Coordinates of C-alpha atoms in Angstrom, one line a residue:
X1 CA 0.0 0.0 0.0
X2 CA 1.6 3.6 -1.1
X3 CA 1.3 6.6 1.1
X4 CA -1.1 8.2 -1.3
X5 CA -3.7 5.3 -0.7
X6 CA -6.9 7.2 1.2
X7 CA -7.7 5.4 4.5
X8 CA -10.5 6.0 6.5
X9 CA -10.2 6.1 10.9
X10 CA -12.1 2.6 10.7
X11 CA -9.5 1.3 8.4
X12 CA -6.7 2.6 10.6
X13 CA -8.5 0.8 13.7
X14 CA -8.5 -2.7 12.2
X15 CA -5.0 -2.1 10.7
X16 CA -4.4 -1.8 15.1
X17 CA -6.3 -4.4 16.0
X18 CA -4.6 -6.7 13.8
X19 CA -1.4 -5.8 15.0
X20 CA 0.0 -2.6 13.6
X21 CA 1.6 0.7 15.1
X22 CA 0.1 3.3 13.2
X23 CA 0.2 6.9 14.4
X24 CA -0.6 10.1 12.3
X25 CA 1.8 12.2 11.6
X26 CA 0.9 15.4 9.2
X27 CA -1.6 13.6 7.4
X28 CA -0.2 10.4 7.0
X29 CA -0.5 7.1 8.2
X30 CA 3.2 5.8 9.7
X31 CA 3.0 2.5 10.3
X32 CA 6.0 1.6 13.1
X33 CA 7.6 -2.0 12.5
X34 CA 8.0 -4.1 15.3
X35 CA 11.6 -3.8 14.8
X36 CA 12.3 -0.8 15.5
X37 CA 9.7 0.1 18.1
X38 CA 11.8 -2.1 20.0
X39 CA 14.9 0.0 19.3
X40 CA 13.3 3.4 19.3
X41 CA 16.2 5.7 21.3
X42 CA 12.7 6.8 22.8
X43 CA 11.9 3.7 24.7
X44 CA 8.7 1.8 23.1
X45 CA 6.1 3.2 25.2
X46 CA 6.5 6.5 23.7
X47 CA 4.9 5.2 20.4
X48 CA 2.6 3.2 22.2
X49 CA 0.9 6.0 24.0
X50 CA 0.3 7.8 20.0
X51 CA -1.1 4.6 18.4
X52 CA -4.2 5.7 16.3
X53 CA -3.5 9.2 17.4
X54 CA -2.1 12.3 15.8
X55 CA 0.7 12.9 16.9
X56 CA 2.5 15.4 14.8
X57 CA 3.4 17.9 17.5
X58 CA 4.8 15.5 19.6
X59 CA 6.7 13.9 16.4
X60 CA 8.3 17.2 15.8
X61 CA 9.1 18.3 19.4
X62 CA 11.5 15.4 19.8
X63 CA 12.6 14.6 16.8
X64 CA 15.3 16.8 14.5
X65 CA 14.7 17.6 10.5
X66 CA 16.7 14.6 9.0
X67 CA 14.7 12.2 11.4
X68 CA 11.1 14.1 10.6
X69 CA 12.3 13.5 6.7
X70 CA 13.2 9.1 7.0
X71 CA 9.6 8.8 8.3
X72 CA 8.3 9.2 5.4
X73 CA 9.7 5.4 4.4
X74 CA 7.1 4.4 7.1
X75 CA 4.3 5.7 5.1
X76 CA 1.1 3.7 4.1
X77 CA -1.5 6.1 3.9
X78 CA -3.1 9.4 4.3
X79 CA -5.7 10.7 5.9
X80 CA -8.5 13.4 5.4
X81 CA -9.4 16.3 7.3
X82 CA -9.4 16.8 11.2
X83 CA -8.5 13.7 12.3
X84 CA -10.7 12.2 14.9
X85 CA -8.2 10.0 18.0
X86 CA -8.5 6.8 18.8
X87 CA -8.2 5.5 21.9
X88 CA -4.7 3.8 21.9
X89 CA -4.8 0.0 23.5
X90 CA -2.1 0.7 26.1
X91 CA -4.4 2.9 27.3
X92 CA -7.0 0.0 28.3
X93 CA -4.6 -2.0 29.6
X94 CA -4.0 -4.0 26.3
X95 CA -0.4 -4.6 24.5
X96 CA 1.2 -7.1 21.9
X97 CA 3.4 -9.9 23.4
X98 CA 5.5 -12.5 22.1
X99 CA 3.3 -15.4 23.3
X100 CA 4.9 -19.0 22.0
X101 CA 7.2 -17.3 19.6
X102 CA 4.3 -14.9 18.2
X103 CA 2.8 -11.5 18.3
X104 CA 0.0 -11.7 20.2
X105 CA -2.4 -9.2 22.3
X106 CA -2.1 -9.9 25.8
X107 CA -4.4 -7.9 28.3
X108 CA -2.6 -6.4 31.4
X109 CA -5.4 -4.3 33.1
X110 CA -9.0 -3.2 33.3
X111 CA -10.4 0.0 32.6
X112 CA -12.2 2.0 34.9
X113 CA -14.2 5.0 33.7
X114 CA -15.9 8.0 36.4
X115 CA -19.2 7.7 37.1
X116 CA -19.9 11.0 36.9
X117 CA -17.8 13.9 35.0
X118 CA -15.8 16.2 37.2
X119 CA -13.1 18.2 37.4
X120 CA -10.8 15.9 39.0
X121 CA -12.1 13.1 37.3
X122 CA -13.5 13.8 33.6
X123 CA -15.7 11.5 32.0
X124 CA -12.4 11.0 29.4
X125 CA -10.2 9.7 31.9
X126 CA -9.3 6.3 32.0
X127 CA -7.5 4.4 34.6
X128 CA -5.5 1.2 34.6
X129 CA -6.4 -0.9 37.4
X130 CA -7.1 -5.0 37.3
X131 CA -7.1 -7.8 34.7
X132 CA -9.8 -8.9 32.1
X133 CA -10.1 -11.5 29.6
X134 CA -10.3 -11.6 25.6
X135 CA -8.9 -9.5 23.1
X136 CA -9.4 -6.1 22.1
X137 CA -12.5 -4.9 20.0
X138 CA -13.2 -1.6 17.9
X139 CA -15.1 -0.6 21.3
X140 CA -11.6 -0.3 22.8
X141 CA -10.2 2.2 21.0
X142 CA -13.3 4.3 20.9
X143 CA -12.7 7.2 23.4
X144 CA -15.1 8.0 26.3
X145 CA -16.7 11.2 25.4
X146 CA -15.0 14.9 26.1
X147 CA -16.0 17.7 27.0
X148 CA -12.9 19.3 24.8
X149 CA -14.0 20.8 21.5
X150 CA -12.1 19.3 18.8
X151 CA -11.9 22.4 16.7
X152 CA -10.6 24.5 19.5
X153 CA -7.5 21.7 20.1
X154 CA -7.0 21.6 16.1
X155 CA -6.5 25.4 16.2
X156 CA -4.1 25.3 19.3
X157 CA -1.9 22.6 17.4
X158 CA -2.1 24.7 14.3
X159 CA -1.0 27.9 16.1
X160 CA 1.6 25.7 18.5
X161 CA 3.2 25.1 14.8
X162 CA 3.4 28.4 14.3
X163 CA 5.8 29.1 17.4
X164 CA 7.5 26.2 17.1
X165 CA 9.0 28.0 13.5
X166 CA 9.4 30.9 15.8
X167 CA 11.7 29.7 18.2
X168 CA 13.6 27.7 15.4
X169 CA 13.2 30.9 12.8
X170 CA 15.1 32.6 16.3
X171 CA 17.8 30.2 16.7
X172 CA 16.6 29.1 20.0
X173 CA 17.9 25.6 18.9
X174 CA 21.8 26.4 18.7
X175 CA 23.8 25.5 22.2
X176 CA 25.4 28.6 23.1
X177 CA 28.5 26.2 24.1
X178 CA 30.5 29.3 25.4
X179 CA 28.3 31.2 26.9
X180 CA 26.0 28.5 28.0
X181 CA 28.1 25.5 29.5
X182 CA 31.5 27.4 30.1
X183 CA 30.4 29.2 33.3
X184 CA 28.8 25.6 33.7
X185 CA 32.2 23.4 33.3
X186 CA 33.9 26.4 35.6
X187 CA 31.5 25.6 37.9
X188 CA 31.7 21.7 38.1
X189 CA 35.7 22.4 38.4
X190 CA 34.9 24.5 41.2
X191 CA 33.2 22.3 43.1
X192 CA 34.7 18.8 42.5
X193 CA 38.2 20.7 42.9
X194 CA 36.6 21.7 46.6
X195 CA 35.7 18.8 47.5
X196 CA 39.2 17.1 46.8
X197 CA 41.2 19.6 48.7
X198 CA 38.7 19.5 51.7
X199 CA 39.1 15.7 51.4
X200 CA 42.9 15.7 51.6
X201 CA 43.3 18.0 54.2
X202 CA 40.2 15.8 56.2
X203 CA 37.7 18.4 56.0
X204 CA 35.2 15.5 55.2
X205 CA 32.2 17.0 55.7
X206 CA 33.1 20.2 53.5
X207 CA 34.5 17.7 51.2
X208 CA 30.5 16.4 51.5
X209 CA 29.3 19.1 50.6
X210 CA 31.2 20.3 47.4
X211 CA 30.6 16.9 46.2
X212 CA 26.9 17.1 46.3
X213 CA 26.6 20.6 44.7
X214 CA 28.8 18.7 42.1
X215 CA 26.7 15.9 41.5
X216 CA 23.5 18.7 41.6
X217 CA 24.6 20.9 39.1
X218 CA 26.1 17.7 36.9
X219 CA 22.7 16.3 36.7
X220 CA 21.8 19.5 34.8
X221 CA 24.2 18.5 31.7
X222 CA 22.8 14.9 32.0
X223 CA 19.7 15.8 31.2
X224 CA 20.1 18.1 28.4
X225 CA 22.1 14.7 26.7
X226 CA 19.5 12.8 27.6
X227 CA 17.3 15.1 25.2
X228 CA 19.7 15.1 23.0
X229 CA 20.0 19.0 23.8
X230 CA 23.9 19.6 23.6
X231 CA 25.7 18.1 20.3
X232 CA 21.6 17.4 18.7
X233 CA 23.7 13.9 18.0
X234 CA 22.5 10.9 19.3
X235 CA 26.0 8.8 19.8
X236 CA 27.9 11.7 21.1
X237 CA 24.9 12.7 23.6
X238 CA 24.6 9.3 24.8
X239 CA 28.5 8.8 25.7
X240 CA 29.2 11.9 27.2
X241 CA 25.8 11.4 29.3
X242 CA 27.2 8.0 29.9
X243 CA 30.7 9.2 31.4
X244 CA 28.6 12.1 33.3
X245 CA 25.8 10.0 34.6
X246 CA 27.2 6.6 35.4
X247 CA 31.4 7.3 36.0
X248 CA 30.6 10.5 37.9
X249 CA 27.4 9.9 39.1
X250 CA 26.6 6.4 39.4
X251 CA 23.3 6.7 38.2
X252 CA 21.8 4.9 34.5
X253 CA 21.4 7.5 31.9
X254 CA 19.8 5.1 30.5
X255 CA 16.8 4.4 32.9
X256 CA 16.6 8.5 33.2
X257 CA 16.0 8.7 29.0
X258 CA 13.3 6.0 29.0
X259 CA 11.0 6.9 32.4
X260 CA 12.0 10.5 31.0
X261 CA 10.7 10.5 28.0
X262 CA 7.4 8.6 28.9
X263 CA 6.7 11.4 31.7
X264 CA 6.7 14.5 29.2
X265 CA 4.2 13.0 26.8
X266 CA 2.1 11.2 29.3
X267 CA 2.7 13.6 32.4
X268 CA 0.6 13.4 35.2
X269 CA -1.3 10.4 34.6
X270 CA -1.8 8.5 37.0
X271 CA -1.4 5.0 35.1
X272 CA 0.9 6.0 32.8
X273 CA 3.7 8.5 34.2
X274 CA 6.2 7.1 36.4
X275 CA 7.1 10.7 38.1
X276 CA 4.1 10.1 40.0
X277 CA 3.6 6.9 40.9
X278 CA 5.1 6.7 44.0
X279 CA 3.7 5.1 46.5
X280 CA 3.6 3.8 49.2
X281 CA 5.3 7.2 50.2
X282 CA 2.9 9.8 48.0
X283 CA -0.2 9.8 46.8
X284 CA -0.7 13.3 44.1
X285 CA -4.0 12.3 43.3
X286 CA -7.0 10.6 45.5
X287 CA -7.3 7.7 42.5
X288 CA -4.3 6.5 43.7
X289 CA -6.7 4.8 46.4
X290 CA -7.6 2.5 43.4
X291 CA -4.6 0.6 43.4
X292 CA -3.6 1.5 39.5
X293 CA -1.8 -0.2 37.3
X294 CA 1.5 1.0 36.3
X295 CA 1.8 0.4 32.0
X296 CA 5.9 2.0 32.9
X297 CA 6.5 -0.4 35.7
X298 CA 4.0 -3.0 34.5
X299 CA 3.1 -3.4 37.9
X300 CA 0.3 -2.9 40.2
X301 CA 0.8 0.3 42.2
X302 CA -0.8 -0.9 45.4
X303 CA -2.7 1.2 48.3
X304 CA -1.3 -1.0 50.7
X305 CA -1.4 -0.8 54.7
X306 CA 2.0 0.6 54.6
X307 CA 0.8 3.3 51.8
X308 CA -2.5 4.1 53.5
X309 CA 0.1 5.3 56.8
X310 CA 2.1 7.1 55.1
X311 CA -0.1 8.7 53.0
X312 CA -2.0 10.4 56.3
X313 CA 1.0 12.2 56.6
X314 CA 2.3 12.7 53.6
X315 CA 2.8 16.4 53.8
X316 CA 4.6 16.1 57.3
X317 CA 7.4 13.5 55.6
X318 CA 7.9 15.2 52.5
X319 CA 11.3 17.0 53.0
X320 CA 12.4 13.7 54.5
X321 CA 11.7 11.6 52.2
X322 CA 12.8 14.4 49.0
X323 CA 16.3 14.4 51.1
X324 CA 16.9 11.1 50.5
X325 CA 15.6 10.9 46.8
X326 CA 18.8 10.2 45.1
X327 CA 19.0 6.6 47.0
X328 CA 15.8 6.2 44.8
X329 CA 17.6 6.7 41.6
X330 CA 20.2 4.4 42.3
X331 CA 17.3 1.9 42.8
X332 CA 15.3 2.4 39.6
X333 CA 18.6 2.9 37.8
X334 CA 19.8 -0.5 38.4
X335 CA 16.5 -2.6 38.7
X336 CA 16.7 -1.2 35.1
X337 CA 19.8 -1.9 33.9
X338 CA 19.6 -5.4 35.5
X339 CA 16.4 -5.9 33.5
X340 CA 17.4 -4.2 30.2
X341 CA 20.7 -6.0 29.8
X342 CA 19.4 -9.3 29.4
X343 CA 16.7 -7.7 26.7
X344 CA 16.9 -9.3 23.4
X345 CA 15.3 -5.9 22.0
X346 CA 19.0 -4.3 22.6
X347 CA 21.0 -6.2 20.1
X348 CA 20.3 -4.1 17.0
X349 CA 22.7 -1.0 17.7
X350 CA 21.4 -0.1 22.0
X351 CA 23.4 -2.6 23.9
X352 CA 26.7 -1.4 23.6
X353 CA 25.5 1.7 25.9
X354 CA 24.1 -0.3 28.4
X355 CA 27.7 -2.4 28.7
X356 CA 29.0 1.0 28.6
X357 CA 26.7 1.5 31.3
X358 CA 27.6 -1.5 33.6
X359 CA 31.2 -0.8 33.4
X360 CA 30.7 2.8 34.1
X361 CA 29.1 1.7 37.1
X362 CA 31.7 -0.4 38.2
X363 CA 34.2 2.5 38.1
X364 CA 32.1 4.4 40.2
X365 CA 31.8 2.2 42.4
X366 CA 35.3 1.6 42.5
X367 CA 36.1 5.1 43.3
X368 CA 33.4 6.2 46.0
X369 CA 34.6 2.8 47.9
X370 CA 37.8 3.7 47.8
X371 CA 36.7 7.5 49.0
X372 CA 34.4 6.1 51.6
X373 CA 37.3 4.0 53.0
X374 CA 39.8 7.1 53.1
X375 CA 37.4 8.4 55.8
X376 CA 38.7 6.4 58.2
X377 CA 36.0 5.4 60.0
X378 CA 32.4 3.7 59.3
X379 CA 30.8 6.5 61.0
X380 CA 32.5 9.3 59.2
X381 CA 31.8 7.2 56.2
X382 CA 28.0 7.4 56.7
X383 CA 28.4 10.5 57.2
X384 CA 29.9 11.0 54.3
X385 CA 27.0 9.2 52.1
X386 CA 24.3 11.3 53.8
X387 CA 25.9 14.9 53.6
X388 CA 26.7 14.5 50.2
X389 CA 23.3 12.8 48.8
X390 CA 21.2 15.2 50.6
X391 CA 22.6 18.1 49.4
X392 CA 21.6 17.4 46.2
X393 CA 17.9 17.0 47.8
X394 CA 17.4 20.7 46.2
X395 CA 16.9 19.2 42.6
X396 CA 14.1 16.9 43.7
X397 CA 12.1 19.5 45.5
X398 CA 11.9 21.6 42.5
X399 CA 11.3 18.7 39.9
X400 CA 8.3 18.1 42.0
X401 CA 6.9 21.9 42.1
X402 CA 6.8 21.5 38.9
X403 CA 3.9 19.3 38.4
X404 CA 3.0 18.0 42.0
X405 CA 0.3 20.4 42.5
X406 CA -0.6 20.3 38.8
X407 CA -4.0 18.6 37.2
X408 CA -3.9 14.6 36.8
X409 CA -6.9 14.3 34.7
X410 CA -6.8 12.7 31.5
X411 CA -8.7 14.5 29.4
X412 CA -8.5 12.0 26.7
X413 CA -6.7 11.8 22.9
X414 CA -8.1 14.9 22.5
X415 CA -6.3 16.9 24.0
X416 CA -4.0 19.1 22.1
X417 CA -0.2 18.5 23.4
X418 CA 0.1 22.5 24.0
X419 CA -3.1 22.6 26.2
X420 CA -1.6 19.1 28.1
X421 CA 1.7 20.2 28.6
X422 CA 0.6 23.8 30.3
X423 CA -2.4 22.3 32.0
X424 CA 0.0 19.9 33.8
X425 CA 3.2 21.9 34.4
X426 CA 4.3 25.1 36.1
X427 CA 7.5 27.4 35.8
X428 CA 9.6 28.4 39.3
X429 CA 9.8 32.1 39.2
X430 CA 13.5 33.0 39.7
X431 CA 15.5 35.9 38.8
X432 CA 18.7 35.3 36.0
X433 CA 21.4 35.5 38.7
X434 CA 19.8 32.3 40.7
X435 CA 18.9 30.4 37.8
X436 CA 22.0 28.3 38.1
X437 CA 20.7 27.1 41.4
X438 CA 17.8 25.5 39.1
X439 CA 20.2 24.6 36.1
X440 CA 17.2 26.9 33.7
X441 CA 14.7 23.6 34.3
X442 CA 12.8 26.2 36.4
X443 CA 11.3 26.6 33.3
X444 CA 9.3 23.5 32.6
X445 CA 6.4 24.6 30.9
X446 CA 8.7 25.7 28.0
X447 CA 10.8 22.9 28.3
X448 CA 7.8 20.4 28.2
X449 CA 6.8 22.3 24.8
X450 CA 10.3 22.3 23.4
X451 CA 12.0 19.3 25.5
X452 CA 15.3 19.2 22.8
X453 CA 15.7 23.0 23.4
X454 CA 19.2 24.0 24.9
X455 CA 17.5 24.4 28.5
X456 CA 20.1 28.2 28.2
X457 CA 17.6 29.2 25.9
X458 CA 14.7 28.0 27.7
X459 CA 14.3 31.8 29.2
X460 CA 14.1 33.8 25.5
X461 CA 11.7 31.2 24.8
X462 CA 9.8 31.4 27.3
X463 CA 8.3 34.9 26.2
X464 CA 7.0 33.6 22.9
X465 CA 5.3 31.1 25.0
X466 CA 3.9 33.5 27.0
X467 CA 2.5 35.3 24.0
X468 CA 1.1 32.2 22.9
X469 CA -0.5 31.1 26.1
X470 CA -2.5 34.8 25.7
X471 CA -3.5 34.6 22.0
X472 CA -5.0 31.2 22.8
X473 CA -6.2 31.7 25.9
X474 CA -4.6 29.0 27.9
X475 CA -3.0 29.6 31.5
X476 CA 0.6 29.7 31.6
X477 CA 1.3 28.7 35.3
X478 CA 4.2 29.8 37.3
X479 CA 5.1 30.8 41.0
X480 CA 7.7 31.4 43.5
X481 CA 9.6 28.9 44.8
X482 CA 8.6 29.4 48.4
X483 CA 4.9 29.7 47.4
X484 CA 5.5 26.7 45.3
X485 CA 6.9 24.9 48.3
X486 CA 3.8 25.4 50.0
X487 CA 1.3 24.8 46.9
X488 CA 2.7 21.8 46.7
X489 CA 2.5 20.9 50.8
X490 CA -1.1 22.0 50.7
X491 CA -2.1 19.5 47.9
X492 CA -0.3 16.6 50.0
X493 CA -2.1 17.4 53.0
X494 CA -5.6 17.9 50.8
X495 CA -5.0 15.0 49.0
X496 CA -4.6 12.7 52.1
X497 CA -7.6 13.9 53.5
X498 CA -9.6 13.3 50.7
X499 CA -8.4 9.6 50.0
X500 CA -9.2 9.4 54.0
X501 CA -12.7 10.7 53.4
X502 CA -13.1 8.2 50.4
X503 CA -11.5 5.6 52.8
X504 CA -14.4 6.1 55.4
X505 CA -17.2 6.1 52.7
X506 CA -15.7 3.2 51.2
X507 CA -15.6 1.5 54.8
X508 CA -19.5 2.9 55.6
X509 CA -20.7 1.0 52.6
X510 CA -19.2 -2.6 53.2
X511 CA -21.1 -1.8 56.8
X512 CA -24.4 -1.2 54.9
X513 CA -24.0 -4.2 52.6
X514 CA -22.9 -6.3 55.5
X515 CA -26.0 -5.0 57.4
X516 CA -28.5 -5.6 55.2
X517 CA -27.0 -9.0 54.5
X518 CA -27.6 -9.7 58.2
X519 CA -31.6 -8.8 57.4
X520 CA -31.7 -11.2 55.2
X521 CA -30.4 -13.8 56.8
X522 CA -32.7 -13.1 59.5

């Protein structure tokens, strides 16, 4: 079939319920082969969450010119007019698995719809939460009904186009290498040099210190790799993140990439973005009572009797647990690796960066050892460990204003990417001489909109944005950081009270059923 062929939306959905990836992408069908969805730099789940959908202003958000022009090999079709979503099947719990040495669909959780439409649950959303049987149906990728007008998206995609060849027509998209990472590279100098002369003359906990600034402003560079943000090449990005990341840093660039990249085009779902599905320690949203089901984790994210404790006081651990954040990292960064390693998807072209990975590891591990020895004691050595991984506690904190305290509705396929990535971010106000402190992500609603932006540029882009957010008519979010701070403690505390509140009702009517069993019996 040629890309000129004319298909209609219920030729695309049998094309998916036979098998195929097919997203839209300016009027064309692509169809994605299973070969290299399982290679995608991306991670797999970021095509997944676009099947049947168009997705051309997500396409060309992460993806440069010479990759937007070799899709066009992937081709099969186009399509006509505004193009109505379908739902995609990861987002009803379904996804193709080799079953027996085939393809086959294989149904990981249950759907649950709201009873009623409100603000914090729209009659679009859909949650992940338990098993069912059989294999998907046209019915399945039919979304529930929205109270977004289609037209309206359309016109905020078509004038989110238009800024998009503003920032680029501005060249927004060029790393200001001096300007941008030499005060940067001066700075990680500075620091790491700190801590090795506080270290030799047995100033450990100074020598803590530096370190941990070191490691919080080196995350800063990671992350603009890991968006390919620096050389806009993906080898080069992905070993110098490599020697950053996991030599320096001992964490797995790779995990960071592929949670990463799922949380800015899904971000704040509850079944769908890992950055907040976190229990049993947070709950941002009261349907985490339901137990969901993680499609990243491919897990159940359980409202245990540990979760439903700590939850209570969520607002009153918050700093604690944000202070020791970076032990996390560690965690997901190696249950990762240890699971990707052994992948058979990573032998076309990917696996030499996770070996790259592994060994990087080891040499960090090496090294902090061998520091953590030096100290001399085992009690100067914890405190060591703690000094420096808190103090780079500041990054997590502001990651989390960011969207904590943001909407986690799904408003459904809908829903222009502009309108979903300001409805569920917010920018940290902060004047130009304390941006550093930040590393520019303070600016996340930009960065969501433009995520392979040099994050130095993020600010000058930032006012078209604004423009745009007031031509359209959509809120462009942004506070303090101490109001943030306390935005973002308030929604804890008001979200643990409500989940209580539904806790009680939930409790009062297994009571009432239980009574009027009793009647009967009687």
């Amino acid at each position: 079939m040629g890309a000129t062929v004319k298909l209609t939306r219920e030729q695309v959905a049998a094309r998916i319920l036979k098998g195929e990836h097919i997203v839209i992408y300016n009027q064309q069908a692509i169809r994605v082969p299973d070969s290299w969805l399982e290679i995608h730099p991306g991670g797999f789940l970021t095509i997944l969450h676009f099947i049947g959908r168009d997705a051309t202003d997500e396409i060309q958000a992460y993806h440069d010119d010479a990759t937007l022009r070799r899709l066009q090999k992937f081709a099969i079709g186009t399509v006509e007019g505004l193009w109505e979503p379908l739902q995609p099947p990861i987002m009803t719990g379904w996804r193709r698995r080799v079953v027996d040495g085939k393809r086959e669909w294989v149904n990981e959780a249950a759907a649950l719809t709201p009873k009623e439409d409100t603000e914090l649950a729209p009659s679009s959303q859909v949650l992940l939460v338990d098993k069912q049987q059989g294999v998907p149906e046209l019915p399945n990728l039919i979304p529930p009904p929205s109270s977004l007008d289609p037209e309206q998206e359309a016109r905020h995609s078509a004038a989110f186009k238009v800024l998009h060849q503003r920032v680029k027509d501005a060249g927004l998209y060029k790393t200001p290498f001096v300007t941008g990472y030499g005060p940067e590279i001066a700075r990680y100098l500075l620091f790491s040099g700190l801590s090795a002369y506080a270290y030799f003359n047995n100033y450990l906990f100074v020598s803590a210190v530096f370190l941990g600034m070191f490691w919080h402003q080196l995350v800063f560079t990671c992350h603009d790799l890991g968006h390919r943000g620096v050389t806009a090449n993906v080898l080069w990005d992905r070993i110098i993140s490599v020697f950053l990341a996991d030599f320096v840093g001992g964490l797995s660039i790779g995990w960071w990439v592929d949670s990463h990249n799922v949380h800015h085009l899904v971000t704040n779902h509850p079944s769908h973005d890992p950055d907040i599905q976190l229990l049993p320690f947070f709950a941002v949203t009261p349907d985490m009572i339901h137990s969901v089901w993680s499609t990243y984790y491919q897990r159940l994210i359980e409202y245990d009797a540990f979760a439903k404790l700590a939850v209570q006081v969520q607002h009153k651990i918050f700093y604690i647990i944000l202070g020791l954040a970076r032990f996390n990292l560690y965690a997901n960064s190696y249950g990762f690796l240890f699971r990707s390693i052994f992948d058979r998807a990573l032998s076309k072209g990917t696996r030499w960066s996770f070996r790259m990975e592994l060994v990087g590891l080891v040499f960090f591990w090496t090294w902090f050892v061998a520091l953590l020895y030096g100290c001399g004691s085992w009690t100067m050595a914890f405190m060591y460990v703690m000094v420096s991984h808190i103090v780079t506690s500041p990054l997590h904190v502001q990651i989390v204003l960011s969207h904590y305290s943001m909407s986690t509705a799904d408003m459904g396929p809908t829903e222009s990417f502009p309108r979903r990535q300001m409805r569920t971010t917010t920018d940290v106000k902060c004047p130009p001489s304390l941006q550093f402190l930040h590393g520019g992500l303070h600016l996340q609603v930009t960065h969501h909109l433009f995520p392979r932006l040099p994050r130095h540029n993020l600010r000058a882009a930032s006012a078209l944005v604004k423009e745009f957010a007031k031509e359209q008519g959509l809120t462009y979010n942004e506070f303090g950081f101490v109001d943030g701070n306390k935005e973002v403690v308030n929604h804890l505390r008001g979200v643990a009270e409500q989940i209580a509140i539904l806790g009680r009702v939930a409790e009062a009517e297994v009571q009432e059923k239980m009574d009027q069993h009793k009647v009967k019996v009687l």
